[in-house]
Amino acid sequence: MATRSTIMDTNSFRPEMAAALDPRTRRLTEERSVLGPAYRLFYRNPVHLVRGQGARLWDADGVEYLDVYNNVASVGHANPRVVDAMTRQASALNTHTRYLHENILNYAEDILSTMPPEIDRIMFQCTGSEANDLAVRVAQTYTGGEGVIVTAEAYHGNSALTSKLSPALGTAQELGLTMRTIPTPDTYRLVIDGKPADECTAQDFGAWMAGEVRKAVADMERHGIRFAALLADSIFSSDGVYPDPVGYLQPVIDTVHELGGVWIADEVQPGFTRTGDAFWGFERQGIVPDLVTSGKPMANGLPTSLMAARHEVLEPFAASIPYFNTFGGNPVCMAAAQETLNVMRDEDTMGNAKRVGAIFKQAVTDLMADHPCIGDVRGAGLYIGCEIAAPGTKDPDQPTALDILETLRDHHVLTSVCGRFGNILKLRPPLVFTEDDVDMFISAFATTLEELGC
């Protein structure tokens, strides 16, 4: 029997849960059958949301919820500046990139200014899946190889190409024959040369991961596959949120280059000031990728993504294969992306992520003393992983993690889980999260843990 997807199925609603729903919610879940069975809803009792503002959401009955999950509305739900920018542009023109328009050029220059000078070309798409799909094609053309390395519980998209590079989709998803996985950089459980990973230096931890890359490439070569790229996000979000130690990825990228490949930095999760230490997650790690992709946070909810590249890496693909995306880079999405970037600067979302994120992480950590089911708390800025384990062990406890999620939902707090075992609370709120929001979460979380006796 196929294993479920850790990022899609772990806390999803299933039809057999419908009997417990109120009549209106049950009717809406039944009407979703027109969408087919591939879609997923969160929670045993799905939430019917109708409005949002900042980090708060309201359901159809007017009940207020705290959003501790959403990096799509990166500068807050219904941000008035972004809404105004997209409305003004939609009232004037919306078309594609085969006509000249200033919005795409101005935004391209502006977003590239946040990246290392080596990254000097950019192309736009609608989704992170499309961006990663294109990046892999560019990497394969540049290197002449096919082989792509990802981590053991990675998610990089749902296109035909990227779904085969996404083990987190579950075993029903066929993985690419030229893809290889390396272990999750799990600082909670790994032991390296007899030393717990969280006690290793960045150099030692990086050397371990670089060694895993070498093993993967050696296996490719045994099968006649040429290495093309390592595709990874620097916070390893789907794997379970592993942002540290800072600096450990430099030996890894050096090894990738030595072996003839390129590094594709998937910045959908750690980018756009999320970690609080730098605009980009890779920047926090002190590395310069060959290709960069991002999506969700870019335009505060509009379908916008990017692939940025070193010009020499992009050239072999771009000079031989025309690329066109009907909606990628359209004037409305570019206006929304530009204003999202403006808000990030004007409201210092990076500073907020660092300051409020530190308060948030410490507040969750403080609960560990009285609640032994919390095995580990880790993260950077406003991206925190809270590992739920059997007390006194490091054994993952998915049932308790799911009970926590459902009880938090009852207390009007929304989040989700990640990681190989689906036992890690993924706390990833909008970047406008405040200390009052932290207080609301901690109150609900502490009450939840007490009610569940964990």
Coordinates of C-alpha atoms in Angstrom, one line a residue:
M1 CA 0.0 0.0 0.0
A2 CA 1.3 3.4 -0.9
T3 CA 2.4 5.7 2.0
R4 CA 0.6 9.0 2.2
S5 CA 2.2 12.3 1.3
T6 CA 3.6 13.9 4.5
I7 CA 2.9 17.5 3.3
M8 CA -0.5 16.8 1.8
D9 CA -2.2 13.9 3.6
T10 CA -1.0 13.9 7.2
N11 CA -3.6 16.3 8.6
S12 CA -6.1 16.2 5.7
F13 CA -9.8 15.7 5.8
R14 CA -11.1 12.4 4.4
P15 CA -14.6 11.5 3.3
E16 CA -15.1 9.1 6.2
M17 CA -14.8 12.0 8.6
A18 CA -17.9 13.8 7.0
A19 CA -20.5 12.2 9.4
A20 CA -19.1 14.4 12.3
L21 CA -19.5 17.7 10.4
D22 CA -22.3 20.2 10.6
P23 CA -24.7 20.2 7.7
R24 CA -23.3 23.3 5.9
T25 CA -19.7 22.2 6.1
R26 CA -20.6 18.6 5.1
R27 CA -22.5 20.0 2.0
L28 CA -19.5 22.0 1.0
T29 CA -17.1 19.1 1.3
E30 CA -19.5 17.0 -0.8
E31 CA -19.8 19.6 -3.5
R32 CA -16.0 19.6 -3.8
S33 CA -16.4 16.2 -5.6
V34 CA -16.6 18.3 -8.8
L35 CA -12.9 19.0 -8.3
G36 CA -12.0 15.3 -8.3
P37 CA -10.3 13.4 -5.5
A38 CA -6.7 14.7 -5.8
Y39 CA -7.4 17.9 -3.9
R40 CA -6.9 18.1 -0.1
L41 CA -8.5 20.0 2.7
F42 CA -6.9 20.6 6.1
Y43 CA -8.4 19.3 9.3
R44 CA -11.0 16.7 10.3
N45 CA -13.4 19.6 10.5
P46 CA -12.4 21.9 7.6
V47 CA -12.3 25.6 8.0
H48 CA -14.6 27.8 5.8
L49 CA -12.6 31.1 5.5
V50 CA -14.1 34.2 4.0
R51 CA -11.9 37.1 5.1
G52 CA -8.3 37.9 6.2
Q53 CA -6.4 40.9 7.6
G54 CA -2.7 40.8 8.6
A55 CA -2.2 37.4 10.4
R56 CA -5.8 37.0 11.3
L57 CA -8.6 35.1 9.4
W58 CA -12.3 34.9 9.8
D59 CA -14.6 32.1 8.9
A60 CA -18.2 32.2 7.5
D61 CA -19.6 32.5 11.1
G62 CA -17.4 35.4 11.9
V63 CA -15.0 33.4 14.1
E64 CA -11.5 34.9 14.2
Y65 CA -8.4 32.6 13.7
L66 CA -4.7 33.2 13.9
D67 CA -2.8 32.2 10.8
V68 CA 0.5 30.5 11.8
Y69 CA 0.9 28.7 8.5
N70 CA 0.7 31.0 5.6
N71 CA 3.8 32.3 3.7
V72 CA 1.6 33.1 0.7
A73 CA 0.2 36.3 2.2
S74 CA 3.7 37.2 3.2
V75 CA 3.0 40.9 4.1
G76 CA -0.4 40.0 5.6
H77 CA -3.8 39.0 4.2
A78 CA -5.5 41.8 2.2
N79 CA -2.5 44.1 2.6
P80 CA -4.0 47.4 1.5
R81 CA -1.0 48.7 -0.4
V82 CA -0.7 45.5 -2.5
V83 CA -4.4 45.4 -3.1
D84 CA -4.3 49.1 -4.3
A85 CA -1.3 48.4 -6.6
M86 CA -2.8 45.4 -8.3
T87 CA -6.2 47.2 -8.6
R88 CA -4.7 50.2 -10.3
Q89 CA -2.7 48.1 -12.8
A90 CA -5.7 45.8 -13.5
S91 CA -7.7 48.9 -14.3
A92 CA -5.1 49.9 -16.9
L93 CA -3.7 46.8 -18.6
N94 CA -2.9 43.2 -18.1
T95 CA -1.2 41.3 -20.9
H96 CA 1.9 39.1 -21.4
T97 CA 5.6 39.6 -21.8
R98 CA 5.7 39.7 -25.6
Y99 CA 4.9 43.3 -25.4
L100 CA 7.1 45.9 -23.8
H101 CA 6.1 47.0 -20.3
E102 CA 8.0 48.8 -17.5
N103 CA 6.6 46.7 -14.6
I104 CA 8.5 43.6 -15.4
L105 CA 11.8 45.5 -16.1
N106 CA 11.6 47.6 -13.0
Y107 CA 10.8 44.6 -10.8
A108 CA 13.5 42.5 -12.4
E109 CA 16.1 45.1 -11.6
D110 CA 14.8 45.6 -8.1
I111 CA 14.6 42.0 -7.1
L112 CA 18.0 41.2 -8.6
S113 CA 19.5 44.0 -6.5
T114 CA 18.7 41.9 -3.4
M115 CA 20.8 39.0 -4.8
P116 CA 24.6 38.5 -5.1
P117 CA 26.0 40.3 -8.2
E118 CA 26.8 36.9 -9.8
I119 CA 23.0 36.3 -10.1
D120 CA 22.2 38.7 -13.0
R121 CA 19.5 37.2 -15.1
I122 CA 15.8 36.5 -14.2
M123 CA 12.8 34.9 -15.8
F124 CA 9.2 34.9 -14.4
Q125 CA 6.6 32.1 -14.1
C126 CA 3.4 31.6 -12.1
T127 CA 4.2 28.9 -9.6
G128 CA 7.2 27.5 -7.7
S129 CA 6.7 24.3 -9.6
E130 CA 7.2 26.0 -12.9
A131 CA 10.3 27.9 -11.6
N132 CA 11.9 24.7 -10.4
D133 CA 10.9 22.9 -13.6
L134 CA 12.7 25.6 -15.6
A135 CA 15.7 25.7 -13.3
V136 CA 16.3 21.9 -13.6
R137 CA 16.1 22.2 -17.4
V138 CA 18.5 25.1 -17.4
A139 CA 20.9 23.1 -15.1
Q140 CA 20.7 20.0 -17.3
T141 CA 21.4 22.0 -20.5
Y142 CA 24.4 23.8 -18.9
T143 CA 26.0 20.7 -17.4
G144 CA 25.0 18.2 -20.1
G145 CA 23.8 15.9 -17.3
E146 CA 20.5 14.7 -16.1
G147 CA 21.1 13.6 -12.5
V148 CA 19.5 15.7 -9.8
I149 CA 20.0 15.3 -6.0
V150 CA 17.3 16.2 -3.5
T151 CA 16.9 15.5 0.2
A152 CA 14.9 12.5 1.5
E153 CA 11.7 14.4 2.3
A154 CA 11.9 17.2 -0.2
Y155 CA 9.1 18.9 -2.0
H156 CA 9.9 20.9 -5.1
G157 CA 6.7 21.0 -7.2
N158 CA 3.9 19.2 -8.9
S159 CA 4.8 19.3 -12.6
A160 CA 5.7 16.1 -14.4
L161 CA 9.4 16.9 -13.8
T162 CA 9.4 18.4 -10.3
S163 CA 6.9 15.8 -8.8
K164 CA 9.5 13.2 -9.6
L165 CA 12.0 15.2 -7.5
S166 CA 9.6 15.4 -4.5
P167 CA 9.7 12.4 -2.2
A168 CA 7.3 14.2 0.2
L169 CA 4.5 13.5 -2.2
G170 CA 4.5 9.8 -1.0
T171 CA 5.3 6.5 -2.5
A172 CA 2.4 6.6 -5.0
Q173 CA 4.4 9.3 -6.8
E174 CA 7.0 7.7 -9.0
L175 CA 10.4 9.3 -8.6
G176 CA 12.8 10.0 -11.4
L177 CA 15.2 7.3 -12.5
T178 CA 18.0 9.9 -12.7
M179 CA 17.2 11.4 -9.3
R180 CA 19.0 10.5 -6.1
T181 CA 18.2 11.4 -2.5
I182 CA 20.6 12.3 0.3
P183 CA 19.6 12.1 4.0
T184 CA 17.7 14.9 5.7
P185 CA 20.2 17.2 7.5
D186 CA 18.5 16.2 10.8
T187 CA 20.3 18.0 13.6
Y188 CA 17.9 16.4 16.1
R189 CA 18.6 12.8 15.4
L190 CA 21.8 12.4 13.4
V191 CA 25.0 11.1 14.9
I192 CA 28.2 12.0 12.9
D193 CA 31.4 10.1 13.8
G194 CA 30.0 9.4 17.2
K195 CA 28.9 13.0 17.9
P196 CA 25.3 14.3 18.0
A197 CA 24.8 16.5 15.0
D198 CA 23.7 19.5 17.1
E199 CA 27.2 19.4 18.7
C200 CA 29.1 19.4 15.4
T201 CA 30.8 22.4 13.9
A202 CA 29.4 23.8 10.7
Q203 CA 32.5 22.5 8.9
D204 CA 32.0 19.0 10.3
F205 CA 28.3 18.9 9.5
G206 CA 29.0 20.3 6.1
A207 CA 31.7 17.7 5.5
W208 CA 29.1 14.9 6.4
M209 CA 26.6 16.3 3.9
A210 CA 29.2 16.8 1.2
G211 CA 30.1 13.2 1.7
E212 CA 26.5 12.2 1.1
V213 CA 26.5 14.2 -2.1
R214 CA 29.6 12.3 -3.2
K215 CA 27.9 9.0 -2.5
A216 CA 24.9 10.0 -4.6
V217 CA 27.0 11.1 -7.5
A218 CA 29.1 8.0 -7.4
D219 CA 25.9 5.9 -7.6
M220 CA 24.7 8.0 -10.6
E221 CA 28.0 7.4 -12.4
R222 CA 27.7 3.6 -11.7
H223 CA 24.4 3.8 -13.6
G224 CA 25.8 5.9 -16.5
I225 CA 24.1 9.1 -15.2
R226 CA 25.9 12.4 -15.4
F227 CA 25.3 14.8 -12.4
A228 CA 23.5 18.0 -13.1
A229 CA 22.3 19.7 -9.9
L230 CA 21.6 19.7 -6.2
L231 CA 18.1 21.1 -5.7
A232 CA 17.5 22.2 -2.1
D233 CA 16.0 24.9 0.1
S234 CA 18.3 26.1 2.7
I235 CA 15.9 25.7 5.6
F236 CA 14.9 22.1 4.5
S237 CA 11.3 22.9 5.3
S238 CA 9.5 19.8 4.1
D239 CA 12.2 17.7 5.7
G240 CA 11.3 19.2 9.1
V241 CA 12.8 22.7 9.3
Y242 CA 16.6 22.4 9.8
P243 CA 18.2 25.9 9.4
D244 CA 21.5 25.3 11.3
P245 CA 24.4 25.3 11.8
V246 CA 25.0 28.5 9.8
G247 CA 27.8 28.0 7.3
Y248 CA 27.5 24.3 6.8
L249 CA 26.3 24.5 3.2
Q250 CA 29.5 26.0 1.9
P251 CA 31.4 22.7 1.8
V252 CA 28.4 21.2 0.1
I253 CA 28.2 23.7 -2.7
D254 CA 31.9 23.4 -3.2
T255 CA 31.5 19.7 -3.6
V256 CA 28.6 20.1 -6.0
H257 CA 30.8 22.4 -8.2
E258 CA 33.8 20.0 -7.9
L259 CA 31.7 17.2 -9.2
G260 CA 30.4 19.2 -12.2
G261 CA 27.0 20.2 -11.0
V262 CA 25.2 23.4 -10.0
W263 CA 23.3 24.4 -6.9
I264 CA 19.6 25.3 -7.4
A265 CA 18.4 27.3 -4.3
D266 CA 14.7 26.7 -3.9
E267 CA 13.8 29.9 -2.0
V268 CA 10.0 29.5 -1.9
Q269 CA 10.2 28.8 1.9
P270 CA 13.3 30.5 3.3
G271 CA 13.4 33.6 1.0
F272 CA 11.9 37.1 1.2
T273 CA 13.2 38.0 4.7
R274 CA 11.6 34.9 6.3
T275 CA 14.7 33.9 8.4
G276 CA 15.3 37.4 9.8
D277 CA 19.0 37.2 9.2
A278 CA 19.1 37.9 5.4
F279 CA 16.7 38.6 2.6
W280 CA 17.4 35.1 1.1
G281 CA 17.9 31.8 3.0
F282 CA 21.0 31.0 1.0
E283 CA 22.4 34.4 2.0
R284 CA 22.0 33.5 5.6
Q285 CA 24.2 30.4 4.9
G286 CA 26.9 32.5 3.2
I287 CA 26.6 30.7 -0.2
V288 CA 26.1 32.0 -3.7
P289 CA 23.9 29.6 -5.8
D290 CA 24.0 29.1 -9.5
L291 CA 20.2 29.3 -9.9
V292 CA 17.5 30.7 -7.5
T293 CA 13.8 29.9 -7.6
S294 CA 11.0 31.4 -5.6
G295 CA 7.2 31.7 -5.7
K296 CA 4.6 31.9 -3.0
P297 CA 5.8 35.0 -1.0
M298 CA 6.5 37.2 -4.0
A299 CA 3.2 38.9 -4.8
N300 CA 1.2 38.3 -1.6
G301 CA -1.1 35.7 -3.0
L302 CA -1.1 36.4 -6.8
P303 CA 0.4 33.6 -8.9
T304 CA 4.0 34.8 -9.4
S305 CA 7.3 33.0 -9.4
L306 CA 10.9 33.6 -10.5
M307 CA 14.0 31.8 -11.7
A308 CA 17.2 33.8 -11.4
A309 CA 20.5 32.7 -12.7
R310 CA 24.2 33.4 -13.3
H311 CA 24.2 34.5 -16.9
E312 CA 26.8 31.9 -17.9
V313 CA 24.5 29.1 -16.5
L314 CA 21.4 30.4 -18.2
E315 CA 23.0 31.1 -21.6
P316 CA 23.2 27.6 -23.1
F317 CA 19.5 27.0 -22.5
A318 CA 18.2 30.5 -23.3
A319 CA 20.3 30.9 -26.5
S320 CA 18.8 27.7 -27.9
I321 CA 15.3 27.2 -26.5
P322 CA 12.7 30.0 -26.6
Y323 CA 10.7 30.3 -23.4
F324 CA 7.3 31.8 -23.0
N325 CA 4.9 31.8 -20.0
T326 CA 1.5 33.4 -20.9
F327 CA 0.8 34.7 -17.4
G328 CA 4.3 34.8 -15.9
G329 CA 5.5 38.4 -15.4
N330 CA 2.2 40.0 -16.4
P331 CA 1.8 43.7 -15.4
V332 CA -0.7 43.0 -12.6
C333 CA 1.4 40.4 -10.9
M334 CA 4.5 42.5 -11.3
A335 CA 2.8 45.5 -9.7
A336 CA 1.7 43.3 -6.8
A337 CA 5.2 41.8 -6.5
Q338 CA 6.8 45.3 -6.6
E339 CA 4.5 46.6 -3.9
T340 CA 5.1 43.5 -1.8
L341 CA 8.8 44.2 -2.0
N342 CA 8.2 47.8 -1.1
V343 CA 6.2 46.9 1.9
M344 CA 9.0 44.4 3.0
R345 CA 11.5 47.3 3.0
D346 CA 9.2 50.0 4.4
E347 CA 7.9 47.9 7.3
D348 CA 11.2 46.1 7.8
T349 CA 9.8 42.6 7.7
M350 CA 13.3 41.1 8.0
G351 CA 13.8 43.0 11.3
N352 CA 10.3 41.9 12.4
A353 CA 11.0 38.3 11.5
K354 CA 14.2 38.4 13.6
R355 CA 12.8 40.2 16.6
V356 CA 9.3 38.6 16.8
G357 CA 10.7 35.2 15.6
A358 CA 13.2 35.1 18.5
I359 CA 10.4 35.9 21.0
F360 CA 8.2 33.3 19.3
K361 CA 10.9 30.6 19.4
Q362 CA 11.8 31.3 23.0
A363 CA 8.2 31.2 24.1
V364 CA 7.7 27.8 22.5
T365 CA 11.0 26.5 23.9
D366 CA 9.8 27.7 27.4
L367 CA 6.9 25.2 27.2
M368 CA 9.3 22.3 27.0
A369 CA 9.9 22.1 30.7
D370 CA 6.3 21.3 31.5
H371 CA 5.4 19.5 28.3
P372 CA 7.7 16.6 27.6
C373 CA 6.0 15.8 24.3
I374 CA 8.0 18.8 22.8
G375 CA 11.2 17.1 21.8
D376 CA 12.9 19.9 20.0
V377 CA 12.3 23.5 18.9
R378 CA 14.4 24.9 16.1
G379 CA 14.1 27.6 13.4
A380 CA 15.2 30.9 12.1
G381 CA 13.1 34.1 12.2
L382 CA 9.5 33.4 11.5
Y383 CA 10.0 29.8 10.5
I384 CA 9.9 27.4 13.5
G385 CA 9.8 23.6 13.7
C386 CA 8.4 22.1 16.9
E387 CA 9.1 18.4 17.1
I388 CA 6.6 16.2 18.9
A389 CA 8.2 13.1 20.3
A390 CA 7.4 10.4 22.8
P391 CA 8.4 11.8 26.2
G392 CA 11.9 10.8 27.2
T393 CA 12.8 9.6 23.7
K394 CA 13.4 11.0 20.2
D395 CA 10.7 8.7 18.8
P396 CA 8.4 10.7 16.5
D397 CA 4.8 10.9 17.8
Q398 CA 2.5 11.7 14.9
P399 CA -0.8 10.9 16.6
T400 CA -0.1 13.4 19.3
A401 CA 1.1 16.0 16.8
L402 CA -2.2 15.6 14.8
D403 CA -4.2 15.8 18.0
I404 CA -2.4 19.0 18.8
L405 CA -3.2 20.4 15.4
E406 CA -6.8 19.6 15.7
T407 CA -7.1 21.0 19.2
L408 CA -5.3 24.2 18.2
R409 CA -7.8 24.5 15.4
D410 CA -10.6 24.3 18.0
H411 CA -8.8 27.1 19.8
H412 CA -8.8 29.2 16.6
V413 CA -5.1 28.7 15.6
L414 CA -4.2 27.3 12.2
T415 CA -1.0 25.6 11.3
S416 CA 0.3 22.3 9.9
V417 CA 2.9 19.6 10.1
C418 CA 6.0 18.5 8.1
G419 CA 8.9 16.0 8.2
R420 CA 9.2 12.4 7.3
F421 CA 7.0 11.2 10.2
G422 CA 4.5 14.1 10.0
N423 CA 5.2 14.9 13.7
I424 CA 6.8 18.4 13.4
L425 CA 4.5 21.5 13.9
K426 CA 5.4 23.9 11.0
L427 CA 5.0 27.4 12.5
R428 CA 5.3 29.7 9.5
P429 CA 3.1 32.8 9.9
P430 CA 2.9 35.9 7.7
L431 CA 5.9 38.2 8.1
V432 CA 3.7 40.8 9.8
F433 CA 3.3 38.5 12.9
T434 CA 3.3 40.6 16.1
E435 CA 4.0 40.0 19.8
D436 CA 0.2 39.9 20.4
D437 CA 0.0 37.1 17.8
V438 CA 2.7 35.2 19.7
D439 CA 0.8 35.6 22.9
M440 CA -2.4 34.3 21.3
F441 CA -0.5 31.3 19.9
I442 CA 1.2 30.5 23.2
S443 CA -2.0 30.7 25.1
A444 CA -3.8 28.4 22.7
F445 CA -0.8 26.0 22.5
A446 CA -0.4 25.8 26.3
T447 CA -4.1 25.2 26.8
T448 CA -4.0 22.5 24.0
L449 CA -1.0 20.7 25.6
E450 CA -2.8 20.8 29.0
E451 CA -6.0 19.4 27.6
L452 CA -4.2 16.6 25.9
G453 CA -2.1 15.8 28.9
C454 CA 1.2 16.1 27.0

